[in-house]
mmCIF file of C-alpha atoms in Angstrom:
data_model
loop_
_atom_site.group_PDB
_atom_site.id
_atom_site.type_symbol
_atom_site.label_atom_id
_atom_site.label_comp_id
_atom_site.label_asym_id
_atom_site.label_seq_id
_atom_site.Cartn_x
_atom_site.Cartn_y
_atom_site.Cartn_z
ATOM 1 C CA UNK A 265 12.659 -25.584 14.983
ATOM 2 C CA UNK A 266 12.812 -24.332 11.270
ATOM 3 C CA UNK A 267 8.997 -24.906 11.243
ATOM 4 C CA UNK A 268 8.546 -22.734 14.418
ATOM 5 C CA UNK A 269 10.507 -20.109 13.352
ATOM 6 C CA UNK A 270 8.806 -19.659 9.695
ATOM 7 C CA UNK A 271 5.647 -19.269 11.424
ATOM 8 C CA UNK A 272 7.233 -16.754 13.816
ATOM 9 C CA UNK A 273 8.579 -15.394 11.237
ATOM 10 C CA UNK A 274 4.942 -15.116 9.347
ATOM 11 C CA UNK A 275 3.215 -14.042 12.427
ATOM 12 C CA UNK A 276 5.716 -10.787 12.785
ATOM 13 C CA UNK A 277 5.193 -9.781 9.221
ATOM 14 C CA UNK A 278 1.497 -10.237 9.622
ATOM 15 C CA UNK A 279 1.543 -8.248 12.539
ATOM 16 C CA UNK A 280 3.743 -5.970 10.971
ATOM 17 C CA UNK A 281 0.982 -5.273 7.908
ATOM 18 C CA UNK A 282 -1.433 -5.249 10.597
ATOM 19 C CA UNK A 283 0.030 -2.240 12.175
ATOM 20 C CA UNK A 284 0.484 -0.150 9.067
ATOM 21 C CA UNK A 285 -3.350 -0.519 8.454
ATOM 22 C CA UNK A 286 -4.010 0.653 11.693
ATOM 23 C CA UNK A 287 -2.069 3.755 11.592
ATOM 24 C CA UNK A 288 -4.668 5.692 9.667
ATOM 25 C CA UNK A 289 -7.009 4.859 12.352
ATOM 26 C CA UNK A 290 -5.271 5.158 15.113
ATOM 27 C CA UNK A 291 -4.121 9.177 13.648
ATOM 28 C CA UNK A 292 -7.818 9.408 13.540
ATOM 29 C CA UNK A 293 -8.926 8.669 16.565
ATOM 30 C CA UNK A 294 -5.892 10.356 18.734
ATOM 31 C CA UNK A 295 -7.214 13.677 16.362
ATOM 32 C CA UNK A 296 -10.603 13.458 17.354
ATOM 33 C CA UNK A 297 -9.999 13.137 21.196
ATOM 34 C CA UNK A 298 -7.276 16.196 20.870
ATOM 35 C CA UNK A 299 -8.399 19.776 22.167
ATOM 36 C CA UNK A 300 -7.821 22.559 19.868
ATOM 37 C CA UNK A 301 -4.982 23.809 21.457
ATOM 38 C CA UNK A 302 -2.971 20.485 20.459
ATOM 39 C CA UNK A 303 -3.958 20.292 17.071
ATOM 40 C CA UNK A 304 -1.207 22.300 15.216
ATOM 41 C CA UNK A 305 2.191 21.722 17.062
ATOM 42 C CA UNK A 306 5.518 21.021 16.393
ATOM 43 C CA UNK A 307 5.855 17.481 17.434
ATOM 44 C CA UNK A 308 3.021 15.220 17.064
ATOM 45 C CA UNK A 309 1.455 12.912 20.226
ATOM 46 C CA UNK A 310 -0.679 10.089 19.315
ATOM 47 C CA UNK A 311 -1.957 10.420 23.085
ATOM 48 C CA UNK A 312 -3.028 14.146 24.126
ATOM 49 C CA UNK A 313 -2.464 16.158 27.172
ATOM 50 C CA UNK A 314 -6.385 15.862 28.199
ATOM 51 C CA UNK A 315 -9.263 14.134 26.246
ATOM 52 C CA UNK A 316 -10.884 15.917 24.875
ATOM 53 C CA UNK A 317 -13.939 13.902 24.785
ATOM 54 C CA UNK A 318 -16.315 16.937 24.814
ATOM 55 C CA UNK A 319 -15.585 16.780 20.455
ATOM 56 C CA UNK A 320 -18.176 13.879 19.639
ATOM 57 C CA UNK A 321 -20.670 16.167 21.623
ATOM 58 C CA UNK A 322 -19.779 19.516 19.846
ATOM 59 C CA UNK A 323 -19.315 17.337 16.121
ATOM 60 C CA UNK A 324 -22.839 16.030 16.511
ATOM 61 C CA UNK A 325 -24.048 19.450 17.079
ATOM 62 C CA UNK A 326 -22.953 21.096 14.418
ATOM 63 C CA UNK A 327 -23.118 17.893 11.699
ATOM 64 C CA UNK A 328 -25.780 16.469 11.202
ATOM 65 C CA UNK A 329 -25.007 12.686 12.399
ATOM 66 C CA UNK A 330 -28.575 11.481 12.792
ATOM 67 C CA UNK A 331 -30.076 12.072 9.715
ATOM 68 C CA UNK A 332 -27.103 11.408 7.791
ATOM 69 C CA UNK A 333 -27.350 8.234 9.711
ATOM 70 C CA UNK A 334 -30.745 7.364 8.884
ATOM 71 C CA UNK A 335 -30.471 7.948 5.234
ATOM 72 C CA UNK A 336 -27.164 5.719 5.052
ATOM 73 C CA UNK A 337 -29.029 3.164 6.915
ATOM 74 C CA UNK A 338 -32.380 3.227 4.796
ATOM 75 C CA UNK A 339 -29.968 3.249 1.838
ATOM 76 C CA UNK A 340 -28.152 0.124 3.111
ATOM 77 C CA UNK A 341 -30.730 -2.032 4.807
ATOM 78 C CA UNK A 342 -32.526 -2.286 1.162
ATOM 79 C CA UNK A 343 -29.143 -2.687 -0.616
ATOM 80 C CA UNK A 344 -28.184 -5.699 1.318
ATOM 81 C CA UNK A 345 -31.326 -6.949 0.962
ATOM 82 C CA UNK A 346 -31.716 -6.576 -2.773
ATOM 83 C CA UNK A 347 -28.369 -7.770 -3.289
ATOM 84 C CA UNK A 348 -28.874 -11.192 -1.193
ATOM 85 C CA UNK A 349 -32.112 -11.993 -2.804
ATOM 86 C CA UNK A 350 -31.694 -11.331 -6.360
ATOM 87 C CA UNK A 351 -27.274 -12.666 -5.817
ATOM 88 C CA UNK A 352 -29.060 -15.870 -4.350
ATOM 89 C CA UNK A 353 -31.617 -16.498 -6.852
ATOM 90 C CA UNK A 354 -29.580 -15.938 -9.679
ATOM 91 C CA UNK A 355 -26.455 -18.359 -8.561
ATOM 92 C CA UNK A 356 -28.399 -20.866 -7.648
ATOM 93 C CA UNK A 357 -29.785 -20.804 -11.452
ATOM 94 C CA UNK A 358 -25.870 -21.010 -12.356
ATOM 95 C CA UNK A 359 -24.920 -23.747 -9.760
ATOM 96 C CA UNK A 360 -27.600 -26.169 -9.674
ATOM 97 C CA UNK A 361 -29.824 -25.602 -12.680
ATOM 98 C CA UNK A 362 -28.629 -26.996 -15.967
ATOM 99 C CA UNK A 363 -30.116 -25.037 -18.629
ATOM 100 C CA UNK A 364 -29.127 -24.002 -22.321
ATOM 101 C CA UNK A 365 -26.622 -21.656 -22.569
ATOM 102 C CA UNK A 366 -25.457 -21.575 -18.778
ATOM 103 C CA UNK A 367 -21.997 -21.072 -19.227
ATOM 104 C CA UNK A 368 -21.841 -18.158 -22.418
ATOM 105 C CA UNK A 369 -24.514 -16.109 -20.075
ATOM 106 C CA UNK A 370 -22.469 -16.905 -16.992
ATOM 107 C CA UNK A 371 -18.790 -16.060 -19.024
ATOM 108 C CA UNK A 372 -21.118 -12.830 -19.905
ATOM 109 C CA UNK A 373 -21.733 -11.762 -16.309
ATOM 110 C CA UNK A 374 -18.694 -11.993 -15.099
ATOM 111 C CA UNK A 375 -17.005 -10.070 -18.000
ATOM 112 C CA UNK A 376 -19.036 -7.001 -16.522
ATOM 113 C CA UNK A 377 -17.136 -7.023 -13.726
ATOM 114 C CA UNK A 378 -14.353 -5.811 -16.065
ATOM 115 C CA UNK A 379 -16.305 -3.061 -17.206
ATOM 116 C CA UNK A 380 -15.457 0.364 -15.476
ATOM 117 C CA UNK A 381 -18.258 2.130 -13.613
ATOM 118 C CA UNK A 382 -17.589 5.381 -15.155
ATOM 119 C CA UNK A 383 -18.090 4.025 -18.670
ATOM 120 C CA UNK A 384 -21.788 4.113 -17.740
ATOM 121 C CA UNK A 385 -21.870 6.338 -15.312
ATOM 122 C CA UNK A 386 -23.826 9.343 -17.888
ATOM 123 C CA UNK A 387 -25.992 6.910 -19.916
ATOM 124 C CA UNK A 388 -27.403 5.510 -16.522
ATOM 125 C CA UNK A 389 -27.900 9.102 -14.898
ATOM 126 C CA UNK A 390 -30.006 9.854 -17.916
ATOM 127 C CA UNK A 391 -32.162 6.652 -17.111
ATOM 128 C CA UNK A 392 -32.711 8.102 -13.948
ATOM 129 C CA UNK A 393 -33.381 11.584 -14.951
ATOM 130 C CA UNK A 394 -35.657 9.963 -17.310
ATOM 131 C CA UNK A 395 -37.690 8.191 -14.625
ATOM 132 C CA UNK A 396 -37.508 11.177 -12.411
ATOM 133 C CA UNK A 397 -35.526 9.621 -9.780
ATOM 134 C CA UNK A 398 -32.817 11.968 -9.590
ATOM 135 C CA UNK A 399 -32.873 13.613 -5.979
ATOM 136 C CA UNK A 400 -34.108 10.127 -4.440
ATOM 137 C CA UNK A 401 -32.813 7.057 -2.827
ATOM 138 C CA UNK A 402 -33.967 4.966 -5.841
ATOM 139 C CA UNK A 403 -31.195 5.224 -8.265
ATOM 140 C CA UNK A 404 -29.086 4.200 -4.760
ATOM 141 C CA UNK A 405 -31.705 1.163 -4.279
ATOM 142 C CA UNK A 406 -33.205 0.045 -7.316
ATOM 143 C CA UNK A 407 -30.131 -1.346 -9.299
ATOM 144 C CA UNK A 408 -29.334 -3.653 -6.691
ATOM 145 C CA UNK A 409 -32.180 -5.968 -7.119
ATOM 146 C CA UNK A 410 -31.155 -6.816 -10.311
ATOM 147 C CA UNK A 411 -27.836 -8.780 -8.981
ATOM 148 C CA UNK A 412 -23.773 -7.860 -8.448
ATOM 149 C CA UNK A 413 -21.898 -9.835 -10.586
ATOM 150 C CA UNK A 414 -19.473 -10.193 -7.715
ATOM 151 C CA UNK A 415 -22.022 -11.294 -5.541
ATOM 152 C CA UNK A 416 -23.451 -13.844 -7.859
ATOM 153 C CA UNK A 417 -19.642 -14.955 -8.364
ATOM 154 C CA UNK A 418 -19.117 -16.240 -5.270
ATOM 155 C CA UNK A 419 -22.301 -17.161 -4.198
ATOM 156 C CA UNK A 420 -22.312 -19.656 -7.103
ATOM 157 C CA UNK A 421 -18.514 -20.785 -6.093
ATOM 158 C CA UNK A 422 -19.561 -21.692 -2.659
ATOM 159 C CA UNK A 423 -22.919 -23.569 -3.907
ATOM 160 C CA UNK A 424 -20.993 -26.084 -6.019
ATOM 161 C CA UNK A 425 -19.254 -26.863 -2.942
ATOM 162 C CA UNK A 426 -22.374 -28.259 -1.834
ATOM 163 C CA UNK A 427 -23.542 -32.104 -2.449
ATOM 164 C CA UNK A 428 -25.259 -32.854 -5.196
ATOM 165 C CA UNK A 429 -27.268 -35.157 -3.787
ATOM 166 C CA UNK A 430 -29.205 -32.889 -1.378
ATOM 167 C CA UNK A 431 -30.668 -31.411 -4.391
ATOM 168 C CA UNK A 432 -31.906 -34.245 -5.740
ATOM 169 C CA UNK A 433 -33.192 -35.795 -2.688
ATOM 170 C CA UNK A 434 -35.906 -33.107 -2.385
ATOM 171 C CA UNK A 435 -36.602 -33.026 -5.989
ATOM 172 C CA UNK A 436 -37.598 -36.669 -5.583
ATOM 173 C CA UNK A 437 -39.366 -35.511 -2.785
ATOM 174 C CA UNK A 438 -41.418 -33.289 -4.474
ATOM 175 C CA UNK A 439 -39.667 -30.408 -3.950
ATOM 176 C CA UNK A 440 -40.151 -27.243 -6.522
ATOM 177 C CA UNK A 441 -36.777 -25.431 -7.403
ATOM 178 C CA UNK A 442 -37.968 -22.353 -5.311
ATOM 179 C CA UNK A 443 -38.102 -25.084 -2.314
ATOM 180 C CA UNK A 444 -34.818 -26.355 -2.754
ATOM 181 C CA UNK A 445 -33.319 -22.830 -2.744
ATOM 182 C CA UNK A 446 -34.915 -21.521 0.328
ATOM 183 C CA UNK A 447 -35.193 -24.655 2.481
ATOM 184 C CA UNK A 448 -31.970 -26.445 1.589
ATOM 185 C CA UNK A 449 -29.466 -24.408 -0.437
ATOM 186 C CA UNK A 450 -29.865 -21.068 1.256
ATOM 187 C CA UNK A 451 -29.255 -22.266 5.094
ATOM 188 C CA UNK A 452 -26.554 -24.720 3.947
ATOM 189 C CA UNK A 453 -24.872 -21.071 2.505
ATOM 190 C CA UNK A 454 -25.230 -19.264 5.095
ATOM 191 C CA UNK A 455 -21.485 -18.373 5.406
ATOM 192 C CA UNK A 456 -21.505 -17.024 2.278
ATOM 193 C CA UNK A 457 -24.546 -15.029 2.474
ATOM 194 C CA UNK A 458 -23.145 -13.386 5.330
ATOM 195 C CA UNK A 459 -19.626 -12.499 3.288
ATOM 196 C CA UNK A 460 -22.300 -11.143 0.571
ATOM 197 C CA UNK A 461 -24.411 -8.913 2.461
ATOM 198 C CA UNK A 462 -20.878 -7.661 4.584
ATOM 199 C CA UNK A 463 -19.488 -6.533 1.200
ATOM 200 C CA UNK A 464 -22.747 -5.012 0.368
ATOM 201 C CA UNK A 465 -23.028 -3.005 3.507
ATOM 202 C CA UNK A 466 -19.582 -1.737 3.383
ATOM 203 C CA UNK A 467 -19.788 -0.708 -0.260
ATOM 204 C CA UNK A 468 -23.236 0.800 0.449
ATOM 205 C CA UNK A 469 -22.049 2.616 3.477
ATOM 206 C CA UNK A 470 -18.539 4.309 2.055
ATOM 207 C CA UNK A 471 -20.446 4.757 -1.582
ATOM 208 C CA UNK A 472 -20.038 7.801 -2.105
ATOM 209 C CA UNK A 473 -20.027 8.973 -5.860
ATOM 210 C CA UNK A 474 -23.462 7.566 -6.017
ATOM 211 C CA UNK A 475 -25.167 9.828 -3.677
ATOM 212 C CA UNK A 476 -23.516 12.538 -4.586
ATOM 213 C CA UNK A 477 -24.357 12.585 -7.966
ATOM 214 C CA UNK A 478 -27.676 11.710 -7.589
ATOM 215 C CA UNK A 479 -28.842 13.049 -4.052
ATOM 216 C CA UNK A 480 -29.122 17.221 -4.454
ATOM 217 C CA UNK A 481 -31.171 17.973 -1.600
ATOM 218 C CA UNK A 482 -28.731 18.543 1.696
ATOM 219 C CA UNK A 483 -31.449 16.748 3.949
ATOM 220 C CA UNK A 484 -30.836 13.085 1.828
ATOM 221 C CA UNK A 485 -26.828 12.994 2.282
ATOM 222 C CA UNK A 486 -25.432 10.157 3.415
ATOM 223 C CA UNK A 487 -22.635 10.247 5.512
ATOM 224 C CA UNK A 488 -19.659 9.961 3.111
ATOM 225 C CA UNK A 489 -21.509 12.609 1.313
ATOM 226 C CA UNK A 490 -22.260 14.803 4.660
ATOM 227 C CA UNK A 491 -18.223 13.963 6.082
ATOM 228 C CA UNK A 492 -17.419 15.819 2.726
ATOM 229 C CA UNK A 493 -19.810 18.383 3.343
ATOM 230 C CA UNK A 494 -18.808 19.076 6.954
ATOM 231 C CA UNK A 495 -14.805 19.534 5.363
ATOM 232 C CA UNK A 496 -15.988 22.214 3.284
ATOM 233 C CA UNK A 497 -17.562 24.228 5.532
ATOM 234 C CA UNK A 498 -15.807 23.400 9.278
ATOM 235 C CA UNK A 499 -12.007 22.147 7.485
ATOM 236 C CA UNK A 500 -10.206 24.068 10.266
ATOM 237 C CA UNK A 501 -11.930 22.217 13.060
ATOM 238 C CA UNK A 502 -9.880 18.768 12.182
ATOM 239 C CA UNK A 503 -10.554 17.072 15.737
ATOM 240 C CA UNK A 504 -14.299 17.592 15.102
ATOM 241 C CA UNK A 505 -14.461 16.012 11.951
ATOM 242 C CA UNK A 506 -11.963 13.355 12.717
ATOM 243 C CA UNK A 507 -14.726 12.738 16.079
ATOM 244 C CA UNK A 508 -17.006 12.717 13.326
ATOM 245 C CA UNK A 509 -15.533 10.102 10.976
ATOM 246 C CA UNK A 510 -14.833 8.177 13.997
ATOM 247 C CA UNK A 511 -18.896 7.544 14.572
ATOM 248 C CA UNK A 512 -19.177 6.749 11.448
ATOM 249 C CA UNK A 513 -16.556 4.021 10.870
ATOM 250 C CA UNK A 514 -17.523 2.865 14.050
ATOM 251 C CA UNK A 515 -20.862 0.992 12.756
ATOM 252 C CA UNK A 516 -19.017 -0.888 10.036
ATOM 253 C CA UNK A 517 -16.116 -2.227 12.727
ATOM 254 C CA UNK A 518 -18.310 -3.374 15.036
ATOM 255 C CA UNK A 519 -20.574 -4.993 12.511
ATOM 256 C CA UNK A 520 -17.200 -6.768 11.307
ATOM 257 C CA UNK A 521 -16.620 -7.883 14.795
ATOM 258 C CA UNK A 522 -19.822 -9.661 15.348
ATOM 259 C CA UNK A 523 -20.012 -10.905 11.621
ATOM 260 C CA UNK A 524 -16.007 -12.226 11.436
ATOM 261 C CA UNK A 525 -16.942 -15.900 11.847
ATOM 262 C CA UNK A 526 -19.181 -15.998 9.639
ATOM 263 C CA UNK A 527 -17.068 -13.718 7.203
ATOM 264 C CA UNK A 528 -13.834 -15.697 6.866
ATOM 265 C CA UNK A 529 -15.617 -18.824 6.871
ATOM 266 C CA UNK A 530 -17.534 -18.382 3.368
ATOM 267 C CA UNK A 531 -14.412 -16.529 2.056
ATOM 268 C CA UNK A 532 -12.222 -19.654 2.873
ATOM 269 C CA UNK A 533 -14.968 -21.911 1.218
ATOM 270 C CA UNK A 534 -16.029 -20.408 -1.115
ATOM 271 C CA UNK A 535 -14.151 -21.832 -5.023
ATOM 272 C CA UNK A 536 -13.489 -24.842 -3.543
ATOM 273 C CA UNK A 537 -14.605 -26.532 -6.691
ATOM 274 C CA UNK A 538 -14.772 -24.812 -9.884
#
């Protein structure tokens, strides 16, 4: 009984933090479906008088969903991709390969991670500006096929998890390092892979200091960038751009749906040996 009640008792307060998250969204979506008439009342209603359903229609017409759309996706298609090769290659040189120096480089890496963004947010803009990049999806790109220290974090974590033996098995095989990593190590972390490329989606799809210091031409906004455009020029119309935020956050929660497995999986895997 004590042990059914604890977990009854977890459950509720689970539930309970569960809720609060979804209040935000929930205010979002009841604002979007609201006609204009309801917006500004005394009392709020989470569920209108009529839905107003016409708002998505009148949003995408006057913001520019597409193309903001298809920038944020060119933007993020090559951001998960750079980020799952270059993550992949360069844990698997920390978790398998035993070479001089391992440990300082990967102590190194990880002490990054402590490093603010800001701190080198000017010198790298004047790399950019240097290259002539500024104005393109490059500086947006580029960086991430050099590794995330977070990335190669716990893609390393969940690789030691794996047996040793495997590895060896195919060297003695006549397998090259290259082999091992694409035929053995990278299905095995699958999981994983999947928790790194969700992380670099949703980071690449709500980034939005990046493109808006670097992007100045209206027609290569994102949507976080084009959401904060759309504010400044339609603010009074909130059930327009709350429709709008809606398609927006919509691609990222059903992505999360279909991807959940896989998610919590390499999360609850992944450090289970140091």
């Amino acid at each position: 009984m004590k042990r059914a009640l604890r977990s009854t008792l977890i459950y509720l307060a689970m539930g309970l933090c569960a809720a609060l998250f979804l209040v935000p969204l929930a205010f979002m979506v009841s604002t979007s479906l609201k006609p204009d008439g309801e917006l500004f009342t005394e009392t709020f209603a989470w569920i209108p008088d009529r839905l107003a359903w016409e708002n998505y229609s009148k949003a995408i017409e006057v913001f520019p969903f597409w193309l903001y759309l298809k920038n944020t996706l060119i933007i993020c298609v090559f951001t998960v991709f750079g980020t799952v090769v270059s993550s992949l290659c360069a844990s698997y040189a920390f978790a398998k390969l035993r070479w001089r120096g391992s440990g300082f480089w990967f102590a190194a890496m990880l002490a990054t991670m402590m490093l603010p963004p800001q701190v080198t947010l000017l010198p790298v803009f004047l790399i950019f500006r240097k290259l002539g990049w500024i104005d393109t999806f490059l500086p947006l790109i580029v960086p991430t096929f050099f590794g995330s220290a977070f990335s190669i974090f716990l893609l390393r974590q969940f690789m030691l998890t794996l047996p040793k033996e495997l590895s060896d098995a195919a060297r003695l095989d006549g397998c090259s390092d290259w082999q091992i990593l694409w035929r053995i190590v990278a299905p095995l972390s699958r999981p994983a892979i999947v928790t790194v490329g969700l992380f670099a989606f949703v980071w690449s799809w709500t980034d939005f200091m990046g493109p808006l210091i670097y992007l100045n031409d209206a027609e290569k906004f994102t949507l976080a960038v084009g959401l904060q455009f759309f504010l400044g020029r339609h603010g009074e119309q909130w059930n327009l751009l709350m429709a709008a935020a809606v398609m927006a956050t919509l691609p990222v929660a059903v992505l999360f749906f279909f991807a959940q497995k896989k998610f919590v999986q390499g999360v609850a895997t992944t450090g289970l040996r140091g």
